CSV table of C-alpha atoms in Angstrom, one decimal:
chain,number,residue,atom,x,y,z
R,1138,LEU,CA,-0.1,0.0,0.1
R,1139,ALA,CA,2.2,1.9,0.8
R,1140,ARG,CA,3.8,2.6,-2.3
R,1141,ARG,CA,1.4,2.6,-4.3
R,1142,PHE,CA,-2.2,3.5,-2.6
R,1143,ASP,CA,-0.5,7.1,-0.9
R,1144,GLY,CA,-3.2,7.7,1.3
R,1145,ILE,CA,-5.1,4.6,2.0
R,1146,GLN,CA,-4.0,3.1,6.0
R,1147,GLY,CA,-5.2,-0.1,4.6
R,1148,VAL,CA,-8.1,-2.6,5.3
R,1149,GLY,CA,-10.5,-3.4,7.9
R,1150,PHE,CA,-13.5,-5.5,9.7
R,1151,ALA,CA,-15.5,-4.6,12.4
R,1152,LEU,CA,-17.5,-6.6,13.7
R,1153,THR,CA,-21.2,-5.9,15.3
R,1154,VAL,CA,-21.3,-7.1,19.1
R,1155,PRO,CA,-24.9,-6.6,21.4
R,1156,THR,CA,-21.9,-4.8,23.5
R,1157,GLN,CA,-23.2,-6.5,26.6
R,1158,ASP,CA,-21.3,-9.2,24.7
R,1159,ASP,CA,-18.9,-8.3,23.7
R,1160,ALA,CA,-16.6,-11.6,25.0
R,1161,GLY,CA,-16.7,-13.0,21.5
R,1162,ALA,CA,-15.3,-9.2,19.5
R,1163,ARG,CA,-12.1,-9.8,22.0
R,1164,ALA,CA,-11.5,-14.1,21.2
R,1165,ILE,CA,-10.8,-12.9,17.2
R,1166,LEU,CA,-8.5,-10.2,18.4
R,1167,ARG,CA,-6.1,-12.5,20.3
R,1168,ALA,CA,-7.2,-15.1,17.8
R,1169,ASN,CA,-5.9,-12.7,14.7
R,1170,TYR,CA,-3.3,-11.1,17.2
R,1171,GLY,CA,-1.5,-14.2,19.5
R,1172,GLU,CA,-2.5,-11.0,22.6
R,1173,THR,CA,-5.1,-9.4,24.7
R,1174,VAL,CA,-6.8,-6.5,23.5
R,1175,ASP,CA,-9.6,-4.6,25.6
R,1176,ILE,CA,-12.6,-3.1,23.3
R,1177,TRP,CA,-12.5,0.8,23.5
R,1178,PRO,CA,-13.8,2.9,24.3
R,1179,ALA,CA,-17.4,4.1,27.1
R,1180,THR,CA,-20.1,4.4,24.9
R,1181,GLU,CA,-24.0,4.3,26.1
R,1182,GLN,CA,-24.6,2.8,22.5
R,1183,THR,CA,-26.5,-0.7,22.9
R,1184,LEU,CA,-24.6,-2.4,19.6
R,1185,ARG,CA,-20.3,-1.8,19.6
R,1186,ALA,CA,-18.5,-2.2,16.2
R,1187,PRO,CA,-14.8,-2.4,17.4
R,1188,ILE,CA,-12.0,-3.3,14.9
R,1189,VAL,CA,-10.8,-7.3,15.1
R,1190,LEU,CA,-8.7,-7.3,11.1
R,1191,LEU,CA,-6.5,-3.8,10.2
R,1192,GLU,CA,-3.7,-5.2,7.6
R,1193,PRO,CA,-1.2,-4.1,7.2
R,1194,GLN,CA,0.1,-4.7,10.6
R,1195,ASP,CA,2.7,-1.2,11.7
R,1196,GLU,CA,2.7,0.7,14.3
R,1197,ARG,CA,-0.3,2.8,13.0
R,1198,ASN,CA,-2.9,-0.1,13.3
R,1199,ARG,CA,-1.7,-1.3,15.8
R,1200,ALA,CA,-3.5,1.3,17.8
R,1201,ALA,CA,-6.3,0.8,16.0
R,1202,LEU,CA,-7.0,-2.3,17.5
R,1203,GLY,CA,-10.5,-2.7,19.3
R,1204,TYR,CA,-11.4,0.8,18.7
R,1205,ASP,CA,-15.3,0.8,18.3
R,1206,MET,CA,-16.4,2.3,15.6
R,1207,PHE,CA,-19.7,3.0,16.4
R,1208,SER,CA,-19.5,4.6,19.5
R,1209,ASP,CA,-18.5,8.2,17.5
R,1210,ALA,CA,-21.5,10.0,15.8
R,1211,VAL,CA,-19.6,10.2,13.0
R,1212,ARG,CA,-18.5,6.8,11.9
R,1213,ARG,CA,-22.0,5.8,13.5
R,1214,GLU,CA,-23.9,8.1,10.5
R,1215,ALA,CA,-21.5,6.4,7.7
R,1216,MET,CA,-22.3,3.2,9.0
R,1217,GLN,CA,-26.1,2.5,9.4
R,1218,ARG,CA,-25.8,4.5,6.0
R,1219,ALA,CA,-23.9,1.9,4.4
R,1220,ALA,CA,-26.1,-0.8,5.7
R,1221,ARG,CA,-29.6,1.3,5.3
R,1222,THR,CA,-28.5,1.2,1.2
R,1223,GLY,CA,-26.9,-1.8,1.4
R,1224,GLU,CA,-23.4,0.8,-0.8
R,1225,ALA,CA,-19.9,1.9,0.0
R,1226,SER,CA,-21.0,5.2,2.1
R,1227,ALA,CA,-18.2,7.3,3.6
R,1228,SER,CA,-17.6,9.3,6.5
R,1229,ALA,CA,-17.2,12.8,6.7
R,1230,PRO,CA,-13.5,13.7,7.3
R,1231,VAL,CA,-12.2,12.8,11.4
R,1232,SER,CA,-10.1,12.3,13.4
R,1233,LEU,CA,-8.5,8.6,12.4
R,1234,VAL,CA,-6.9,6.8,15.8
R,1235,GLN,CA,-3.8,5.4,13.5
R,1236,GLU,CA,-3.0,9.7,13.6
R,1237,ILE,CA,0.0,8.7,17.0
R,1238,ASP,CA,2.3,10.4,15.1
R,1239,GLU,CA,3.7,14.4,15.8
R,1240,ASN,CA,1.4,15.4,11.5
R,1241,PRO,CA,-2.3,14.3,12.1
R,1242,GLN,CA,-4.0,14.5,9.2
R,1243,VAL,CA,-7.8,15.0,9.3
R,1244,GLY,CA,-9.2,11.3,7.6
R,1245,PHE,CA,-12.5,9.4,6.0
R,1246,LEU,CA,-13.2,5.9,6.3
R,1247,ILE,CA,-15.5,3.6,3.4
R,1248,TYR,CA,-17.6,1.0,4.5
R,1249,LEU,CA,-19.7,-1.7,2.9
R,1250,PRO,CA,-22.8,-3.7,5.1
R,1251,PHE,CA,-21.4,-7.5,5.3
R,1252,PHE,CA,-25.3,-9.2,6.0
R,1253,ALA,CA,-25.4,-12.7,7.5
R,1254,GLY,CA,-28.0,-13.7,4.9
R,1255,PRO,CA,-26.6,-14.0,1.5
R,1256,SER,CA,-29.8,-12.4,0.1
R,1257,GLN,CA,-29.9,-9.4,2.3
R,1258,MET,CA,-28.7,-6.3,0.8
R,1259,THR,CA,-30.1,-3.7,2.8
R,1260,GLY,CA,-31.1,-3.1,6.6
R,1261,ALA,CA,-30.6,-1.9,9.8
R,1262,VAL,CA,-27.0,-1.7,12.0
R,1263,SER,CA,-27.8,-5.0,13.9
R,1264,GLU,CA,-28.3,-7.0,10.7
R,1265,THR,CA,-25.2,-7.2,9.9
R,1266,GLU,CA,-22.1,-9.6,11.0
R,1267,GLY,CA,-19.5,-6.1,10.5
R,1268,PHE,CA,-18.7,-4.1,8.1
R,1269,VAL,CA,-15.7,-4.2,5.8
R,1270,TYR,CA,-13.4,-1.0,5.7
R,1271,ALA,CA,-10.4,1.7,5.1
R,1272,PRO,CA,-9.5,4.6,6.1
R,1273,PHE,CA,-7.9,7.4,4.5
R,1274,ARG,CA,-5.5,9.5,5.2
R,1275,LEU,CA,-6.9,13.0,3.5
R,1276,GLY,CA,-3.4,15.3,3.1
R,1277,ASP,CA,-1.7,12.0,1.8
R,1278,LEU,CA,-4.5,10.8,-1.0
R,1279,PHE,CA,-5.3,14.5,-2.3
R,1280,SER,CA,-1.4,15.3,-2.0
R,1281,ALA,CA,-0.6,11.7,-4.7
R,1282,ALA,CA,-3.8,12.5,-7.3
R,1283,LEU,CA,-2.8,16.4,-7.0
R,1284,MET,CA,0.3,16.6,-6.2
R,1285,GLN,CA,2.2,15.5,-8.9
R,1286,SER,CA,4.7,17.4,-10.9
R,1287,PRO,CA,4.9,19.4,-13.3
R,1288,ARG,CA,3.2,21.3,-10.9
R,1289,LEU,CA,0.6,24.3,-12.4
R,1290,PRO,CA,0.2,28.2,-10.7
R,1291,VAL,CA,-2.9,27.2,-9.3
R,1292,LEU,CA,-4.2,27.0,-5.8
R,1293,VAL,CA,-7.1,23.1,-5.2
R,1294,GLU,CA,-9.2,23.6,-2.4
R,1295,ALA,CA,-11.4,20.7,-1.6
R,1296,TYR,CA,-14.5,20.7,0.5
R,1297,ASP,CA,-16.0,18.6,2.1
R,1298,GLY,CA,-20.8,19.2,1.5
R,1299,GLU,CA,-19.9,23.2,0.8
R,1300,ILE,CA,-17.5,25.2,0.8
R,1301,ALA,CA,-16.9,27.0,3.7
R,1302,PRO,CA,-13.6,26.6,6.7
R,1303,ALA,CA,-14.7,25.0,8.5
R,1304,SER,CA,-15.6,22.6,5.8
R,1305,ARG,CA,-11.9,22.4,3.8
R,1306,ILE,CA,-10.7,19.2,3.5
R,1307,PHE,CA,-7.3,19.9,2.1
R,1308,ALA,CA,-5.5,23.2,0.2
R,1309,SER,CA,-2.6,22.2,-2.9
R,1310,ASN,CA,-0.4,26.1,-1.3
R,1311,ALA,CA,-3.4,27.1,2.1
R,1312,ASP,CA,0.3,30.1,1.6
R,1313,ALA,CA,-0.6,30.8,-1.8
R,1314,ALA,CA,-2.2,34.5,-3.2
R,1315,SER,CA,-4.6,34.8,-5.3
R,1316,ASP,CA,-4.7,36.6,-8.3
R,1317,HIS,CA,-7.7,36.1,-10.1
R,1318,THR,CA,-11.3,37.1,-11.3
R,1319,ASP,CA,-13.9,34.9,-10.8
R,1320,GLU,CA,-14.1,34.7,-14.8
R,1321,PHE,CA,-10.5,32.1,-13.9
R,1322,VAL,CA,-12.4,30.2,-11.1
R,1323,VAL,CA,-13.1,26.9,-12.0
R,1324,ILE,CA,-16.0,23.9,-8.7
R,1325,ARG,CA,-16.2,21.4,-9.8
R,1326,THR,CA,-18.4,18.1,-6.8
R,1327,LEU,CA,-17.5,14.3,-6.2
R,1328,GLU,CA,-20.2,12.1,-5.5
R,1329,VAL,CA,-17.2,10.5,-3.0
R,1330,ALA,CA,-19.5,6.9,-1.7
R,1331,GLY,CA,-22.4,9.0,-0.6
R,1332,ARG,CA,-21.8,12.8,-0.1
R,1333,SER,CA,-20.2,15.1,-2.2
R,1334,TRP,CA,-16.0,16.3,-2.1
R,1335,ILE,CA,-16.2,19.9,-3.7
R,1336,PHE,CA,-13.2,20.8,-5.5
R,1337,ARG,CA,-12.0,24.6,-5.9
R,1338,VAL,CA,-9.4,25.5,-8.7
R,1339,THR,CA,-8.2,29.3,-8.4
R,1340,PRO,CA,-5.4,31.3,-10.2
R,1341,THR,CA,-2.6,32.2,-7.9
R,1342,ALA,CA,-0.3,34.8,-9.0
R,1343,GLU,CA,2.0,33.2,-11.2
R,1344,PHE,CA,-0.9,32.4,-13.5
R,1345,GLN,CA,-0.7,33.4,-17.0
R,1346,ARG,CA,-2.7,34.3,-20.1
R,1347,PHE,CA,-1.5,33.6,-23.3
R,1348,GLY,CA,-3.2,36.3,-25.9
R,1349,SER,CA,-2.6,34.4,-28.4
R,1350,VAL,CA,-3.3,30.9,-29.6
R,1351,LEU,CA,0.0,30.7,-32.9
R,1352,PRO,CA,2.2,29.3,-31.5
R,1353,ALA,CA,0.4,26.5,-30.7
R,1354,VAL,CA,-1.1,26.8,-33.7
R,1355,VAL,CA,2.2,26.5,-35.7
R,1356,LEU,CA,3.5,23.6,-33.2
R,1357,ALA,CA,0.7,21.9,-34.1
R,1358,PHE,CA,1.1,22.3,-38.0
R,1359,ALA,CA,4.4,21.1,-38.1
R,1360,GLY,CA,3.0,18.3,-35.4
R,1361,LEU,CA,0.9,17.0,-38.7
R,1362,LEU,CA,3.6,17.0,-41.7
R,1363,LEU,CA,5.7,15.1,-39.4
R,1364,ALA,CA,3.0,12.5,-39.4
R,1365,VAL,CA,2.0,12.0,-42.6
R,1366,LEU,CA,5.6,12.4,-43.3
R,1367,LEU,CA,6.4,9.0,-41.1
R,1368,ALA,CA,3.6,7.5,-42.6
R,1369,LEU,CA,4.5,6.9,-45.4
R,1370,LEU,CA,7.9,5.9,-44.9
R,1371,THR,CA,6.7,3.7,-43.2
R,1372,SER,CA,2.8,2.2,-44.5
R,1373,VAL,CA,4.9,-0.6,-46.4
R,1374,GLN,CA,6.4,-2.0,-44.2
R,1375,ALA,CA,3.6,-1.7,-41.9
R,1376,ARG,CA,1.5,-3.3,-43.4
R,1377,ARG,CA,4.1,-6.0,-44.3
R,1378,SER,CA,3.4,-6.9,-40.3
R,1379,GLU,CA,0.3,-6.6,-39.7
R,1380,ALA,CA,-0.6,-9.1,-42.9
R,1381,VAL,CA,2.0,-11.0,-40.3
R,1382,ALA,CA,0.2,-10.5,-37.5
R,1383,ALA,CA,-3.2,-11.2,-38.1
R,1384,LEU,CA,-1.9,-14.6,-39.7
R,1385,ASN,CA,-0.3,-15.7,-35.8
R,1386,VAL,CA,-3.6,-14.4,-34.5
R,1387,GLU,CA,-6.0,-16.5,-36.7
R,1388,SER,CA,-3.7,-19.2,-36.2
R,1389,GLN,CA,-3.5,-19.4,-32.8
R,1390,ARG,CA,-7.6,-18.6,-32.1
R,1391,ASN,CA,-8.2,-22.2,-34.3
R,1392,LEU,CA,-5.5,-23.1,-32.1
R,1393,ALA,CA,-7.4,-22.4,-29.1
R,1394,GLN,CA,-11.0,-23.0,-30.5
R,1395,LYS,CA,-9.8,-26.8,-31.3
R,1396,ASP,CA,-8.3,-27.1,-28.4
R,1397,MET,CA,-11.8,-25.0,-26.1
R,1398,MET,CA,-14.2,-27.9,-27.8
R,1399,LEU,CA,-11.9,-31.5,-26.9
R,1400,SER,CA,-12.4,-29.7,-24.0
R,1401,GLU,CA,-15.6,-29.5,-23.8
R,1402,MET,CA,-17.1,-32.3,-25.8
R,1403,ASN,CA,-14.9,-34.6,-23.1
R,1404,HIS,CA,-16.4,-32.6,-20.4
R,1405,ARG,CA,-19.5,-33.0,-21.5
R,1406,ILE,CA,-19.4,-36.5,-22.2
R,1407,LYS,CA,-18.3,-37.2,-18.4
R,1408,ASN,CA,-21.1,-34.9,-17.0
R,1409,SER,CA,-23.5,-37.6,-19.1
R,1410,ILE,CA,-22.8,-40.1,-17.6
R,1411,ALA,CA,-22.6,-38.6,-13.5
R,1412,ARG,CA,-25.8,-37.6,-14.6
R,1413,VAL,CA,-27.1,-40.4,-15.6
R,1414,LEU,CA,-25.8,-42.3,-13.1
R,1415,ALA,CA,-27.3,-39.8,-10.8
R,1416,ILE,CA,-30.8,-40.7,-12.3
R,1417,ALA,CA,-30.2,-43.9,-12.1
R,1418,ARG,CA,-29.3,-44.6,-8.4
R,1419,GLN,CA,-32.1,-41.1,-7.6
R,1420,THR,CA,-35.5,-44.2,-10.3
R,1421,ALA,CA,-34.2,-47.0,-7.7
R,1422,ARG,CA,-33.4,-45.1,-4.7
R,1423,SER,CA,-37.6,-44.4,-4.5
R,1424,ALA,CA,-39.1,-47.4,-7.2
R,1425,ASP,CA,-41.1,-50.0,-6.4
R,1426,GLY,CA,-40.1,-52.6,-8.0
R,1427,MET,CA,-38.3,-53.6,-11.5
R,1428,ASP,CA,-41.3,-52.8,-14.0
R,1429,ASP,CA,-41.7,-49.6,-11.9
R,1430,PHE,CA,-37.6,-48.4,-12.3
R,1431,LEU,CA,-37.5,-49.1,-15.9
R,1432,GLU,CA,-40.6,-47.3,-16.0
R,1433,SER,CA,-39.2,-44.5,-14.4
R,1434,TYR,CA,-35.8,-44.1,-15.6
R,1435,SER,CA,-36.8,-44.3,-19.2
R,1436,ALA,CA,-38.5,-41.4,-19.5
R,1437,ARG,CA,-36.6,-39.6,-17.2
R,1438,LEU,CA,-33.5,-40.4,-20.1
R,1439,GLY,CA,-36.6,-40.0,-23.0
R,1440,ALA,CA,-36.8,-36.6,-21.7
R,1441,MET,CA,-32.7,-35.8,-21.8
R,1442,ALA,CA,-32.6,-36.8,-24.9
R,1443,SER,CA,-35.2,-34.5,-26.3
R,1444,ALA,CA,-33.7,-31.9,-24.5
R,1445,GLN,CA,-30.2,-31.7,-26.0
R,1446,GLU,CA,-32.3,-32.5,-29.6
R,1447,MET,CA,-34.6,-29.1,-29.1
R,1448,LEU,CA,-30.9,-27.1,-28.2
R,1449,THR,CA,-29.5,-29.0,-31.2
R,1450,ARG,CA,-32.2,-27.9,-33.5
R,1451,SER,CA,-32.3,-24.1,-32.4
R,1452,GLN,CA,-28.7,-24.3,-33.5
R,1453,TRP,CA,-28.6,-20.8,-30.7
R,1454,LYS,CA,-30.4,-18.8,-31.8
R,1455,ARG,CA,-32.3,-15.7,-30.3
R,1456,ALA,CA,-34.1,-17.2,-27.1
R,1457,ARG,CA,-35.9,-16.7,-24.2
R,1458,ILE,CA,-33.5,-16.7,-21.1
R,1459,GLY,CA,-36.7,-18.4,-19.8
R,1460,ASP,CA,-36.6,-21.7,-22.1
R,1461,LEU,CA,-32.6,-22.4,-22.5
R,1462,LEU,CA,-33.1,-22.2,-18.1
R,1463,ALA,CA,-36.9,-25.1,-18.5
R,1464,ALA,CA,-34.8,-26.9,-21.1
R,1465,GLU,CA,-31.6,-27.3,-19.2
R,1466,LEU,CA,-33.4,-27.9,-15.6
R,1467,ARG,CA,-35.1,-30.5,-17.9
R,1468,GLN,CA,-32.2,-32.5,-19.8
R,1469,VAL,CA,-30.1,-32.3,-15.3
R,1470,PHE,CA,-33.5,-32.9,-13.2
R,1471,GLY,CA,-35.9,-35.4,-16.0
R,1472,ASP,CA,-39.2,-35.3,-13.2
R,1473,ARG,CA,-37.2,-33.7,-10.1
R,1474,LEU,CA,-38.6,-30.2,-11.6
R,1475,GLU,CA,-41.5,-29.9,-9.1
R,1476,ALA,CA,-37.7,-29.2,-6.6
R,1477,CYS,CA,-37.5,-26.5,-8.6
R,1478,ASP,CA,-39.1,-23.3,-8.8
R,1479,ILE,CA,-38.1,-20.7,-11.3
R,1480,ALA,CA,-39.5,-17.4,-12.1
R,1481,GLY,CA,-38.9,-13.6,-14.2
R,1482,PRO,CA,-39.9,-12.9,-17.2
R,1483,ASP,CA,-39.7,-12.9,-21.5
R,1484,ILE,CA,-36.6,-11.8,-21.7
R,1485,GLU,CA,-34.2,-12.0,-25.5
R,1486,VAL,CA,-30.9,-12.9,-25.6
R,1487,ASP,CA,-28.9,-12.9,-28.4
R,1488,GLU,CA,-26.7,-15.9,-30.3
R,1489,THR,CA,-24.1,-15.4,-27.9
R,1490,LYS,CA,-25.0,-14.7,-24.9
R,1491,ALA,CA,-27.9,-17.7,-25.7
R,1492,GLN,CA,-25.4,-20.6,-26.5
R,1493,ALA,CA,-23.1,-18.8,-23.3
R,1494,LEU,CA,-26.2,-19.7,-20.4
R,1495,GLY,CA,-27.3,-22.1,-21.5
R,1496,LEU,CA,-23.6,-23.8,-20.7
R,1497,THR,CA,-23.8,-21.8,-17.7
R,1498,PHE,CA,-26.9,-23.3,-17.3
R,1499,HIS,CA,-25.9,-26.9,-17.5
R,1500,GLU,CA,-23.0,-27.1,-15.9
R,1501,LEU,CA,-24.6,-25.3,-12.6
R,1502,ALA,CA,-27.7,-27.8,-12.2
R,1503,THR,CA,-25.1,-30.7,-12.7
R,1504,ASN,CA,-22.7,-29.6,-9.5
R,1505,ALA,CA,-26.6,-29.0,-8.2
R,1506,LEU,CA,-27.0,-32.2,-8.8
R,1507,LYS,CA,-24.0,-34.0,-8.0
R,1508,HIS,CA,-23.1,-31.4,-5.3
R,1509,GLY,CA,-25.4,-29.5,-4.5
R,1510,GLY,CA,-29.2,-28.3,-3.6
R,1511,LEU,CA,-31.1,-31.4,-5.6
R,1512,ALA,CA,-27.9,-34.3,-3.7
R,1513,THR,CA,-30.3,-34.7,-1.9
R,1514,MET,CA,-34.6,-35.9,-2.1
R,1515,ASN,CA,-34.7,-32.6,0.6
R,1516,GLY,CA,-33.4,-30.0,-2.0
R,1517,SER,CA,-34.5,-27.8,-4.1
R,1518,LEU,CA,-33.9,-25.0,-6.5
R,1519,SER,CA,-35.0,-21.2,-6.7
R,1520,VAL,CA,-34.4,-19.5,-9.9
R,1521,ARG,CA,-35.4,-15.9,-10.2
R,1522,TRP,CA,-34.3,-13.4,-13.2
R,1523,ALA,CA,-35.4,-10.0,-14.2
R,1524,LEU,CA,-34.2,-6.6,-16.0
R,1525,ALA,CA,-32.7,-3.5,-14.4
R,1526,GLY,CA,-32.7,-1.0,-16.4
R,1527,SER,CA,-29.8,-3.0,-19.2
R,1528,GLU,CA,-28.6,-5.1,-16.8
R,1529,VAL,CA,-29.5,-8.6,-16.8
R,1530,THR,CA,-29.5,-10.1,-13.3
R,1531,ILE,CA,-30.0,-13.9,-12.6
R,1532,ASP,CA,-31.2,-15.3,-9.1
R,1533,TRP,CA,-29.5,-18.8,-8.5
R,1534,CYS,CA,-30.5,-20.1,-4.6
R,1535,GLU,CA,-30.5,-23.9,-3.6
R,1536,PHE,CA,-31.7,-25.2,-0.3
R,1537,GLY,CA,-31.2,-28.5,1.6
R,1538,LEU,CA,-27.7,-28.5,0.8
R,1539,ALA,CA,-26.0,-32.1,2.7
R,1540,GLU,CA,-23.7,-29.1,5.2
R,1541,SER,CA,-23.1,-25.8,4.5
R,1542,PRO,CA,-20.8,-25.1,1.3
R,1543,LYS,CA,-17.5,-23.4,2.3
R,1544,LEU,CA,-16.2,-21.7,-1.4
R,1545,ALA,CA,-12.8,-23.4,-1.5
R,1546,PRO,CA,-10.8,-23.1,-4.5
R,1547,ARG,CA,-11.6,-24.6,-8.0
R,1548,SER,CA,-9.8,-25.6,-10.5
R,1549,GLY,CA,-12.1,-27.9,-12.8
R,1550,PHE,CA,-13.0,-27.3,-15.8
R,1551,GLY,CA,-16.4,-26.8,-15.0
R,1552,THR,CA,-15.6,-24.3,-12.6
R,1553,ARG,CA,-13.9,-22.6,-15.4
R,1554,LEU,CA,-15.9,-23.1,-18.5
R,1555,ILE,CA,-18.7,-20.5,-15.6
R,1556,ASP,CA,-16.3,-17.8,-15.8
R,1557,ILE,CA,-15.2,-18.3,-18.6
R,1558,ASN,CA,-19.0,-17.6,-20.9
R,1559,VAL,CA,-20.2,-14.9,-18.1
R,1560,ALA,CA,-16.9,-13.0,-18.3
R,1561,GLY,CA,-16.4,-12.9,-22.0
R,1562,GLU,CA,-19.1,-14.5,-23.7
R,1563,LEU,CA,-21.6,-11.8,-21.7
R,1564,GLY,CA,-19.2,-10.3,-20.4
R,1565,GLY,CA,-20.3,-10.2,-17.0
R,1566,SER,CA,-19.9,-11.0,-13.0
R,1567,ILE,CA,-21.0,-14.1,-10.9
R,1568,THR,CA,-21.1,-14.2,-7.3
R,1569,ARG,CA,-20.9,-16.7,-5.0
R,1570,ARG,CA,-22.2,-17.2,-1.5
R,1571,PRO,CA,-22.6,-19.7,0.8
R,1572,GLY,CA,-25.5,-19.7,3.9
R,1573,THR,CA,-26.6,-22.8,5.9
R,1574,ASN,CA,-27.8,-25.9,4.5
R,1575,ARG,CA,-27.9,-23.0,1.2
R,1576,ILE,CA,-26.1,-21.4,-1.6
R,1577,SER,CA,-26.0,-17.9,-4.0
R,1578,ILE,CA,-25.5,-16.9,-6.7
R,1579,ARG,CA,-25.7,-14.8,-8.5
R,1580,ILE,CA,-25.0,-13.8,-12.3
R,1581,ALA,CA,-24.8,-10.3,-13.2
R,1582,PHE,CA,-24.2,-9.0,-17.4
R,1583,PRO,CA,-25.4,-6.6,-19.7
R,1584,LEU,CA,-28.2,-7.3,-23.1
R,1585,SER,CA,-27.2,-5.6,-25.8
R,1586,ASP,CA,-29.2,-1.9,-27.4
R,1587,ASN,CA,-31.3,-4.1,-29.7
R,1588,ALA,CA,-33.1,-6.8,-26.7
R,1589,LEU,CA,-33.0,-4.1,-24.9
R,1590,ARG,CA,-35.0,-2.3,-26.9
R,1591,LYS,CA,-37.7,-6.1,-27.7
R,1592,ALA,CA,-37.7,-6.2,-23.9
R,1593,GLU,CA,-39.0,-2.5,-23.4
R,1594,THR,CA,-41.3,-3.0,-26.2
R,1595,THR,CA,-42.6,-7.2,-24.6
R,1596,GLY,CA,-42.9,-6.1,-21.2
């Protein structure tokens, strides 16, 4: 942080606990840092938010361990706003508890709420597990951002909320003499995690106004002539180099596509065998006899074959998200669809996104059948999708897992295929959140302009 991110002091976590029951926070501090740390200061609030984790651990950050940020009114307002909105929220300027050296600076903090339930995004502070937060020193932050060479003959001032002496949080040179009229004053407002910072830039006595743009025009014209000359001299060589580079890129792309297709084919065959075996075991478990088993098992395999034939025949043209999801769930789960609750509006996607979503639904459903909520007879699945502005969100929730999942890193092809499809083909993001005997997965990606207009017309 010291070498690359001036201003930020670290990243930490403040645990939300009742005031009368802070023994757990002290235990976490002892486990994290091997020493007994008290929770401070005294407070009249019913909740505490002591710092139980703050890295990197240096002398300044050690001074902040155990500090109850909810006891301070300024910090408390930012934490309440973060919990209420579910978004990162900045505090008003405060004196950081890390300011133990001879040159203290004003600082601020940014909070992000962490809720116990994976589907909960907003609420009261008492409903949170705690807050991920980062403390900043305003002087170091603004100096790194605004005081780089060359130094311009201007005075840069920053204010929190309003332009007033008491609200000024930074001045590039507080002693600089101002020589200006209102014509040359520039004021800009920047929203920073829920707070408004106002920047005022005024000329100093060294500021000079150039009365003619002729030198700049001559210089630009000379540069243009030089650029044209260089372009003419290098055009032949450039075309040759581009042709060789394009041929090499195309060859590499073809080889990568071939490897991807072979890996995908091998992976889908293994998944198909695993699904067939899983369906056989589940069918046998619930069958009354051999005839009942053969009838149910044949029906399930027939449903899988019909779904695969439909997907192949469609050639992944424009399709509805609901149809893609239903086809994959029917193919994977057979008559266990009663354990699946799916709902959402009619949203159509193009060929590329349809193929990516189909593969993603296939891998998620297979994982649910083999390892997730549908691996047990009491498990269930809920899938909801929605369109907010130009972004599509898909919430995949599995319930009734045999044990609470832990998101350990996986290097399997299925996980990589999901991430590649979501990030590369959909241009979106995927978030996995474990819970008690359940797991929630959110996929978000932008919708193309044509598809968005069609969805709005349909809606």
